[in-house]
Coordinates of C-alpha atoms and ligand atoms in Angstrom, one line a residue:
X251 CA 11.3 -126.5 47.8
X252 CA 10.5 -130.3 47.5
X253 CA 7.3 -131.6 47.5
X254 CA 7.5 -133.9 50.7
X255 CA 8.7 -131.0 52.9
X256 CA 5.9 -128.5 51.8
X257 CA 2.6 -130.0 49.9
X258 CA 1.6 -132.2 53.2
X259 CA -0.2 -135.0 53.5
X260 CA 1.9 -137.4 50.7
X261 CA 0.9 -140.8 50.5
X262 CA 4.6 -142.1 50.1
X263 CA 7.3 -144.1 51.7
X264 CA 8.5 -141.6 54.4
X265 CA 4.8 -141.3 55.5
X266 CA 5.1 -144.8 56.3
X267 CA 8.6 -144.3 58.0
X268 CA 7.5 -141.5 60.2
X269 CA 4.5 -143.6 61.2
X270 CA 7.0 -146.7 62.2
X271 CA 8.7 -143.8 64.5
X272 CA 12.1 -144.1 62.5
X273 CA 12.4 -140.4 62.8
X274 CA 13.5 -138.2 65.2
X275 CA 10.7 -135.0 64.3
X276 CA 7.7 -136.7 64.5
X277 CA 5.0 -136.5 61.2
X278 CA 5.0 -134.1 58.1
X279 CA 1.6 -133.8 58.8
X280 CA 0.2 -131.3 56.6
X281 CA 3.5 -129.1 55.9
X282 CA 3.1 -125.4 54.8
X283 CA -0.3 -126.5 53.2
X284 CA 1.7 -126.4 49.4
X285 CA 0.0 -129.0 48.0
X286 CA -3.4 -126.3 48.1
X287 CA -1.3 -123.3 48.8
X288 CA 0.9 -123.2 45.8
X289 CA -0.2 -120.0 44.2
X290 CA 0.5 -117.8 47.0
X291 CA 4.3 -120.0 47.6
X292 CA 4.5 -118.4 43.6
X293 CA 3.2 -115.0 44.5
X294 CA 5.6 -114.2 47.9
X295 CA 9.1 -115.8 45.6
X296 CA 7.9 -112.8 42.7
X297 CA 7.5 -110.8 45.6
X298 CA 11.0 -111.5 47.1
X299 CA 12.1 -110.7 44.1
X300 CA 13.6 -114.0 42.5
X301 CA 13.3 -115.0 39.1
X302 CA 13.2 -118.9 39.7
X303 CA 11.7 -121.6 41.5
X304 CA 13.0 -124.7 42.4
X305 CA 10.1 -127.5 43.2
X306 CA 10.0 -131.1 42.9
X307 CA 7.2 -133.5 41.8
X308 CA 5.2 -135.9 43.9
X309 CA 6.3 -139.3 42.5
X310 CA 3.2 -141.0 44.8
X311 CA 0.6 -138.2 44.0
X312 CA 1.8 -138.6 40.4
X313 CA 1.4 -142.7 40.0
X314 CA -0.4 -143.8 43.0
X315 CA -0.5 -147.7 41.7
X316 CA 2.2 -148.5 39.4
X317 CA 1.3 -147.8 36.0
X318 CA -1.5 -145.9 37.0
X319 CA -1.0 -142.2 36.7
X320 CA -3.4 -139.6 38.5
X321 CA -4.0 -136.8 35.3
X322 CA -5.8 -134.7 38.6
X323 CA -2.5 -134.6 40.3
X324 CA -0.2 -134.2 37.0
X325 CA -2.9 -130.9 36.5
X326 CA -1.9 -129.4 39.9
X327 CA 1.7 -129.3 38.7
X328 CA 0.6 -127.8 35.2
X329 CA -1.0 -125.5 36.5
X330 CA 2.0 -124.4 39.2
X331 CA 4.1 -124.2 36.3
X332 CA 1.4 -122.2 34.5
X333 CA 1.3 -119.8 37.1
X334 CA 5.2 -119.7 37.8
X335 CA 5.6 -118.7 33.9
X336 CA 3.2 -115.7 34.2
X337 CA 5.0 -114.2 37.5
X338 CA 8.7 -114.4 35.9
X339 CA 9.6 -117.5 37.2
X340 CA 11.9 -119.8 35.8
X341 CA 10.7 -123.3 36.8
X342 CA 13.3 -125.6 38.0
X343 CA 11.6 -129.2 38.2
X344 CA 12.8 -132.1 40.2
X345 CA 11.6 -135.8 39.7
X346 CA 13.0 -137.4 42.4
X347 CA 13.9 -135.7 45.8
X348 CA 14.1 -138.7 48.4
X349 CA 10.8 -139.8 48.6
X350 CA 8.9 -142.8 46.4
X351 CA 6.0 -144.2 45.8
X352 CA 4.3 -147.1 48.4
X353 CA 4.8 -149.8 46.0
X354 CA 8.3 -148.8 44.4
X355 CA 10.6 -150.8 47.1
X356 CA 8.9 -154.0 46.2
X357 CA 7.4 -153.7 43.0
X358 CA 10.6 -151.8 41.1
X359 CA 13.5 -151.2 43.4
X360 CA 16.4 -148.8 42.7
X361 CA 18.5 -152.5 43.2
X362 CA 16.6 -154.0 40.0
X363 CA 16.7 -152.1 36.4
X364 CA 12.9 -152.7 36.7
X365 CA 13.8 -149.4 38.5
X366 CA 15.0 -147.6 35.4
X367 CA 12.4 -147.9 33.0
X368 CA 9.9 -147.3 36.0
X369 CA 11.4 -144.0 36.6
X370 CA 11.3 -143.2 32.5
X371 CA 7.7 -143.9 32.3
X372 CA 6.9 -141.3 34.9
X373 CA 9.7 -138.9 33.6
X374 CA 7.6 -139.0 30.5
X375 CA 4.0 -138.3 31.5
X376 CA 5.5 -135.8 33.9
X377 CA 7.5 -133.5 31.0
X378 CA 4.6 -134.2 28.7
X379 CA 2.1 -133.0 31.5
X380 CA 4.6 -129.9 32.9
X381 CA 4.8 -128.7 28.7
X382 CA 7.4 -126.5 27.2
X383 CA 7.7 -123.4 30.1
X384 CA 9.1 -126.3 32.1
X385 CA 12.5 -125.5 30.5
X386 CA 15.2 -126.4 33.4
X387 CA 14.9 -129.8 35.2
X388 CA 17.0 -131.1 38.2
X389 CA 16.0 -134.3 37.5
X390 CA 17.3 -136.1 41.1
X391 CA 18.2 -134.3 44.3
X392 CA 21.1 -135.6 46.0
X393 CA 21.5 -139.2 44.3
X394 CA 24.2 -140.0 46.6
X395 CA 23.0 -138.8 50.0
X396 CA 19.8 -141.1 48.8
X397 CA 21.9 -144.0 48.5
X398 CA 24.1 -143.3 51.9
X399 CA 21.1 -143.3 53.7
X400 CA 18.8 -145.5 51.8
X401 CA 21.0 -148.1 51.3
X402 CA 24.6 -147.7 53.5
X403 CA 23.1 -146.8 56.7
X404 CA 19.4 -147.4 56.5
X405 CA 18.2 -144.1 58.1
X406 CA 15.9 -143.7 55.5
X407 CA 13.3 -145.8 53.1
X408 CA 14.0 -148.0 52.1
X409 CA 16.2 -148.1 55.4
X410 CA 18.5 -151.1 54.0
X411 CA 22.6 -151.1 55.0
X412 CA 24.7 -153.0 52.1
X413 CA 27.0 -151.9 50.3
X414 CA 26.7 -154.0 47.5
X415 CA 22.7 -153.1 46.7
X416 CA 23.9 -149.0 47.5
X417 CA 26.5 -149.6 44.2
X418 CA 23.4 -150.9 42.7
X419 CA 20.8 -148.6 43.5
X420 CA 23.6 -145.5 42.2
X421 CA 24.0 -147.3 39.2
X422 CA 20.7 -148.0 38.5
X423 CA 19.8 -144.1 39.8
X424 CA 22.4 -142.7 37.4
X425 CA 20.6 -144.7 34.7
X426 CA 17.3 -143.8 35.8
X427 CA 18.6 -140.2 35.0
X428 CA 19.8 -141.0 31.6
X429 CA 16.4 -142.5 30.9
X430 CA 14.5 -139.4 32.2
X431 CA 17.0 -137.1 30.1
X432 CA 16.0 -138.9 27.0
X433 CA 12.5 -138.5 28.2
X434 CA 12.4 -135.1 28.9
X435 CA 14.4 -133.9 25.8
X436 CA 11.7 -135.9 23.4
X437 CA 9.0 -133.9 25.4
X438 CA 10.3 -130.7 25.7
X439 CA 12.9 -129.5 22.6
X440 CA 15.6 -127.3 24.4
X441 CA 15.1 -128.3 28.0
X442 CA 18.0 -128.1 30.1
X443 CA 19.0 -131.1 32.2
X444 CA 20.9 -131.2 35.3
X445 CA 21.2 -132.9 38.7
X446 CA 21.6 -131.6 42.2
X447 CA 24.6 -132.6 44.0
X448 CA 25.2 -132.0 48.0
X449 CA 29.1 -131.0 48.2
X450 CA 30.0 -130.7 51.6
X451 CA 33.4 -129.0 53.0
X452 CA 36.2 -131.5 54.7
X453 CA 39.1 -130.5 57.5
X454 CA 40.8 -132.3 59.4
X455 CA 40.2 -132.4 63.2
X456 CA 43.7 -131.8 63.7
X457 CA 45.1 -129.4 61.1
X458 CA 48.8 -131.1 61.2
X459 CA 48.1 -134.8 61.6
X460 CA 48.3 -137.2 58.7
X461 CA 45.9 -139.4 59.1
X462 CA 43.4 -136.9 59.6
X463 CA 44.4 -135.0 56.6
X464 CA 44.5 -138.6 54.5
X465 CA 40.3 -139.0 55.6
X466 CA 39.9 -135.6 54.5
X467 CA 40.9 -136.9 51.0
X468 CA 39.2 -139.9 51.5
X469 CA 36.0 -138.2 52.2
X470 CA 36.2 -135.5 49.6
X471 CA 36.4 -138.2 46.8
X472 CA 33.7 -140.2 47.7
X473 CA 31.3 -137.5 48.5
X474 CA 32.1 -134.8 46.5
X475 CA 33.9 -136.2 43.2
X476 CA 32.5 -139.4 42.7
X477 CA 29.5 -137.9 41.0
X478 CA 31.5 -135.6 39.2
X479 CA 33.2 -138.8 37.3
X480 CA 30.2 -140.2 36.8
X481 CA 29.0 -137.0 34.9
X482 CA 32.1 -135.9 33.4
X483 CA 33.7 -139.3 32.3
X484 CA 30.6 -141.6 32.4
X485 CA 32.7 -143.9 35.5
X486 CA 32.8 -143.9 38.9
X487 CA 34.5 -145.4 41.5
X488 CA 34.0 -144.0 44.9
X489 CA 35.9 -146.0 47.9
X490 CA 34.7 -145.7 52.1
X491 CA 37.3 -147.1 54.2
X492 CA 37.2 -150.1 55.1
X493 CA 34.7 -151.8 53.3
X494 CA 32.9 -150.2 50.6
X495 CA 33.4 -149.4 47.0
X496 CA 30.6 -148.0 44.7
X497 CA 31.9 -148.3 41.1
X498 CA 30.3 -148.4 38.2
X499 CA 30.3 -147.2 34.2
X500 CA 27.5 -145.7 32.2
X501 CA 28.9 -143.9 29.0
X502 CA 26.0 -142.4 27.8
X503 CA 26.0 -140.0 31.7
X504 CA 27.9 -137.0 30.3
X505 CA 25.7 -136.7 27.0
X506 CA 22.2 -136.4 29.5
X507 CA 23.8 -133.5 31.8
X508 CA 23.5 -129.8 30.2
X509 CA 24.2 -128.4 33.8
X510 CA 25.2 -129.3 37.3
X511 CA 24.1 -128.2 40.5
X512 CA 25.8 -127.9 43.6
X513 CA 24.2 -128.0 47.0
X514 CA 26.0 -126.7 49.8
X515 CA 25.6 -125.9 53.2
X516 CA 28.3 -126.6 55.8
X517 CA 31.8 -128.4 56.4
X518 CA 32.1 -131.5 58.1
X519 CA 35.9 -131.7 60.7
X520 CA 37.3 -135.3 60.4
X521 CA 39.5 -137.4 62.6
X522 CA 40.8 -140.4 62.4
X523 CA 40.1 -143.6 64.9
X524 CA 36.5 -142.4 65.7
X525 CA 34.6 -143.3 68.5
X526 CA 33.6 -147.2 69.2
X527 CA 36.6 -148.0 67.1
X528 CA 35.7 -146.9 64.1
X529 CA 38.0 -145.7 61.3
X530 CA 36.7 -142.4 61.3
X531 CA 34.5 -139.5 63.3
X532 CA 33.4 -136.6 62.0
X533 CA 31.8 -133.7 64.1
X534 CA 31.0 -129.5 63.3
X535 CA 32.8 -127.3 64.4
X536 CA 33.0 -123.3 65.0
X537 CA 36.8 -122.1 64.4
X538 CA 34.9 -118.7 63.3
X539 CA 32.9 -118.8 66.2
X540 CA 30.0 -117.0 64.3
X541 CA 27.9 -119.7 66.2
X542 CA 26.5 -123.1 64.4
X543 CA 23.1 -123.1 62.7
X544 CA 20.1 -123.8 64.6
X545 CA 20.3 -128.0 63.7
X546 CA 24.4 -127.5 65.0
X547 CA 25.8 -127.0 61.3
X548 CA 29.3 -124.6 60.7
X549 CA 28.3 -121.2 58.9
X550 CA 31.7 -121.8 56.6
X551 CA 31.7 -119.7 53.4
X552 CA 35.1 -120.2 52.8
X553 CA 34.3 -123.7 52.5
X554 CA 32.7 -122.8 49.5
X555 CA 34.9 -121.5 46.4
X556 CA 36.9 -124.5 46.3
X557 CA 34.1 -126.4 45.7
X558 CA 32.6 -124.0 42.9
X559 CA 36.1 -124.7 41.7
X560 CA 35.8 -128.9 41.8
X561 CA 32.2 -128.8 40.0
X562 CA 33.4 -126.4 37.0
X563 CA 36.2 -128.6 36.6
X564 CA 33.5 -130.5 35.0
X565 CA 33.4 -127.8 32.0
X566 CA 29.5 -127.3 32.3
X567 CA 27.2 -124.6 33.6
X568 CA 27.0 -124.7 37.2
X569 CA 23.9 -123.4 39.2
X570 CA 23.5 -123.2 42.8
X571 CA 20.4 -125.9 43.5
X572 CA 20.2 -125.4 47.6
X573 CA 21.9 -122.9 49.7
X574 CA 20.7 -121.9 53.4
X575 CA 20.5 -122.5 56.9
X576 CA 18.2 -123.1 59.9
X577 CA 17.9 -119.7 62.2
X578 CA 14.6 -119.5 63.7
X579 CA 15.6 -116.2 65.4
X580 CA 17.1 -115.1 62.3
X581 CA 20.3 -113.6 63.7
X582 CA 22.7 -115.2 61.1
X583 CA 20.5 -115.9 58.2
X584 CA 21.8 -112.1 56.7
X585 CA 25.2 -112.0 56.7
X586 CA 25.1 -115.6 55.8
X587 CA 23.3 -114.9 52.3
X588 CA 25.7 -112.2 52.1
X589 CA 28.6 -114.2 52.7
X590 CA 27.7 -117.3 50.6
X591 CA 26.4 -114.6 48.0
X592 CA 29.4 -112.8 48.0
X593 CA 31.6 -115.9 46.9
X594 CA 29.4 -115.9 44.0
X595 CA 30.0 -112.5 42.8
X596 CA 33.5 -113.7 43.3
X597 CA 33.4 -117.0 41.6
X598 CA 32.1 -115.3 38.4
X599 CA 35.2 -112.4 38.5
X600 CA 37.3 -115.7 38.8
X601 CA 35.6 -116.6 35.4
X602 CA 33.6 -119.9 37.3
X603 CA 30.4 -120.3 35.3
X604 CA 27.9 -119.9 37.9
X605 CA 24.5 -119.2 36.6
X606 CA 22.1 -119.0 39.0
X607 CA 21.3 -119.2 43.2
X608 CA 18.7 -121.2 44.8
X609 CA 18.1 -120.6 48.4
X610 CA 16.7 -123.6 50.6
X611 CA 14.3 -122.9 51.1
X612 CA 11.2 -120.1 50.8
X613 CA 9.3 -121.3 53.5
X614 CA 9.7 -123.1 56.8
X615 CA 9.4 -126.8 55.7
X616 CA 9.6 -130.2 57.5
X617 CA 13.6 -131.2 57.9
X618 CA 13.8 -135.1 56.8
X619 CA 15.1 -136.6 60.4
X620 CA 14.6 -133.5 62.9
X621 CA 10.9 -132.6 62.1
X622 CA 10.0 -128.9 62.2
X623 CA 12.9 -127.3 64.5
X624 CA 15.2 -126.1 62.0
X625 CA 13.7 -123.2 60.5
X626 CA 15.4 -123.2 56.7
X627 CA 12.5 -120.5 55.5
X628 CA 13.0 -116.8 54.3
X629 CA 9.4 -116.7 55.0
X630 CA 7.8 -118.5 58.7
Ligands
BGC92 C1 18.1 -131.6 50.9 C2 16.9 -130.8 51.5 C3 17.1 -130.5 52.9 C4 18.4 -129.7 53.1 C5 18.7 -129.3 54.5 C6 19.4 -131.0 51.4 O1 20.4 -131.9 51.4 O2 18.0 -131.6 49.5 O3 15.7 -131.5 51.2 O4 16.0 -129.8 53.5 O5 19.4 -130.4 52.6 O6 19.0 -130.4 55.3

């Protein structure tokens, strides 16, 4: 679960970009009620079963002003990871999942390296704070999808569209990671240190046509493998027809990652000459027809092997970070777990070393753009 989508009531940038109506769902509001609530959140994932739990850490709840860090709030995520320990829960800690604090964008911007040592100082007191039982950290969620929207397209804070500050702000993000791996390791001896990356499935609109096929290896090495350079080789260079190339170099990348984690959900169909004359479209489809999720997404297991395949090419652990879909009348959600479960019983025959499966997400929580339609909980 991250923070924003369940605590409530987060004093942070997207507060301020759901107030400005740049959203399509309306306010957060006060979520599931996590931010008070988190104890019983800990008691129904023992009760489920699991043996891990994936949250992230309030940024703004954690350092309020810059430089000024809030020991009550830092106690509340002690004390979840306390509580976590002594039901058999692994705790997997993220420090940065979308949101920031109200004074980040102007004060340290992922476009400055005032950014980098910024995000170090509050990696620090947070591992410090969180102590030893915080063993496995995720330190960002979705670096990339951040910086499409962010900084590409400006659908989200800090809602600016330039290609030149997005191969900025992933540099400086990627470096930000380094800095809270160093962090985290003086903190905690033996924490493991990975990253959550969204992998999403390609195909071409029309199976036999070129062009089509060409975006759909376009697409797939800007989304899916650019990252995986960056953490295997320590350079990346990821190229978006027709304008925009995010490249960049930071040796030190592979020696902060211990493990990496894949997100996926869905496969995207890709055509070329889009709409409006642009280069591409890209829509979901249902060639199954199993019926789309809830928010209109393609239930695609078979999507999914080939990109276990792409992230162990990297030669590290691999865990599942986010897995799940939105189905309020929950008619698909079982025999999607089993599917998407089953190509991990299958990926670790084939010798793929998958370690672990997070489902997104535990509870109902508020879906970034669309609000609280798409139901992504286990639990309501
Ligand atoms: C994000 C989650 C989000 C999920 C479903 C992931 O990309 O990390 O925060 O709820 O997708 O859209």
């Amino acid at each position: 679960m991250s923070h924003y989508q369940v605590e409530g009531n987060d004093p942070c940038d997207w507060t301020d970009w759901e107030s400005a109506g740049k959203t399509r769902g309306g306010p957060c509001g006060r979520a599931a009620g996590s931010w008070e609530r988190y104890e019983e959140d800990a008691e129904a994932a023992a009760a489920l079963g699991a043996n891990a739990f994936r949250f992230s850490v309030s940024w703004s709840r954690v350092e309020p002003r810059r430089g000024e860090f809030d020991e009550a709030a830092l106690e509340r995520y002690a004390r979840l990871v306390v509580r976590l320990d002594a039901l058999g829960l692994e705790p997997v800690v993220t420090l940065l999942h979308y949101t920031h604090p109200r004074w980040f964008h102007d004060e340290t911007p992922w476009t400055s390296t005032a950014s980098v040592d910024a995000f170090g100082r509050f990696s620090a007191r947070t591992a410090r704070a969180l102590g030893p039982k915080a063993r496995c950290w995720t330190v960002l969620n979705e670096p990339l999808v951040l910086v499409l929207g962010g900084y590409l397209d400006g659908q989200v804070p800090p809602g600016i569209a330039s290609a030149r500050d997005a191969a900025r702000a992933l540099d400086h993000l990627l470096a930000a990671h380094e800095a809270a791996a160093a962090e985290i390791r003086a903190a905690i001896p033996g924490a493991a240190i990975g990253v959550a990356h969204n992998m999403m499935g390609f195909a071409p609109e029309r199976a036999r046509n070129p062009f089509d096929r060409a975006l759909v290896r376009v697409a797939g090495r800007f989304y899916n493998q650019a990252l995986l350079d960056a953490f295997g080789e320590g350079r990346w260079s990821a190229y978006l027809p027709p304008f925009t190339r995010l490249a960049g170099r930071r040796p030190g990348l592979p020696a902060s990652l211990d493990f990496f984690g894949v997100n996926y959900y869905s496969r995207l169909h890709l055509r070329f000459l889009g709409d409006g004359g642009r280069i591409g479209s890209f829509a979901y489809r249902d060639p199954h027809g199993r019926g789309l999720t809830d928010n209109g997404w393609e239930v695609v297991p078979e999507a999914f092997p080939p990109l276990l395949r792409q992230a162990a090419s990297l030669g590290k652990p691999l865990f599942v970070t986010e897995n799940g879909l939105a189905d309020a009348a929950d008619t698909k959600r079982a025999a999607f777990l089993e599917a998407h479960v089953g190509v991990l019983q299958a990926a670790e025959v084939e010798g793929l070393p998958v370690h672990g499966y997070l489902h997104w997400s535990l509870v109902d929580n508020y879906e970034w753009l669309d609000g609280w339609e798409p139901r992504f909980g286990l639990l309501e």
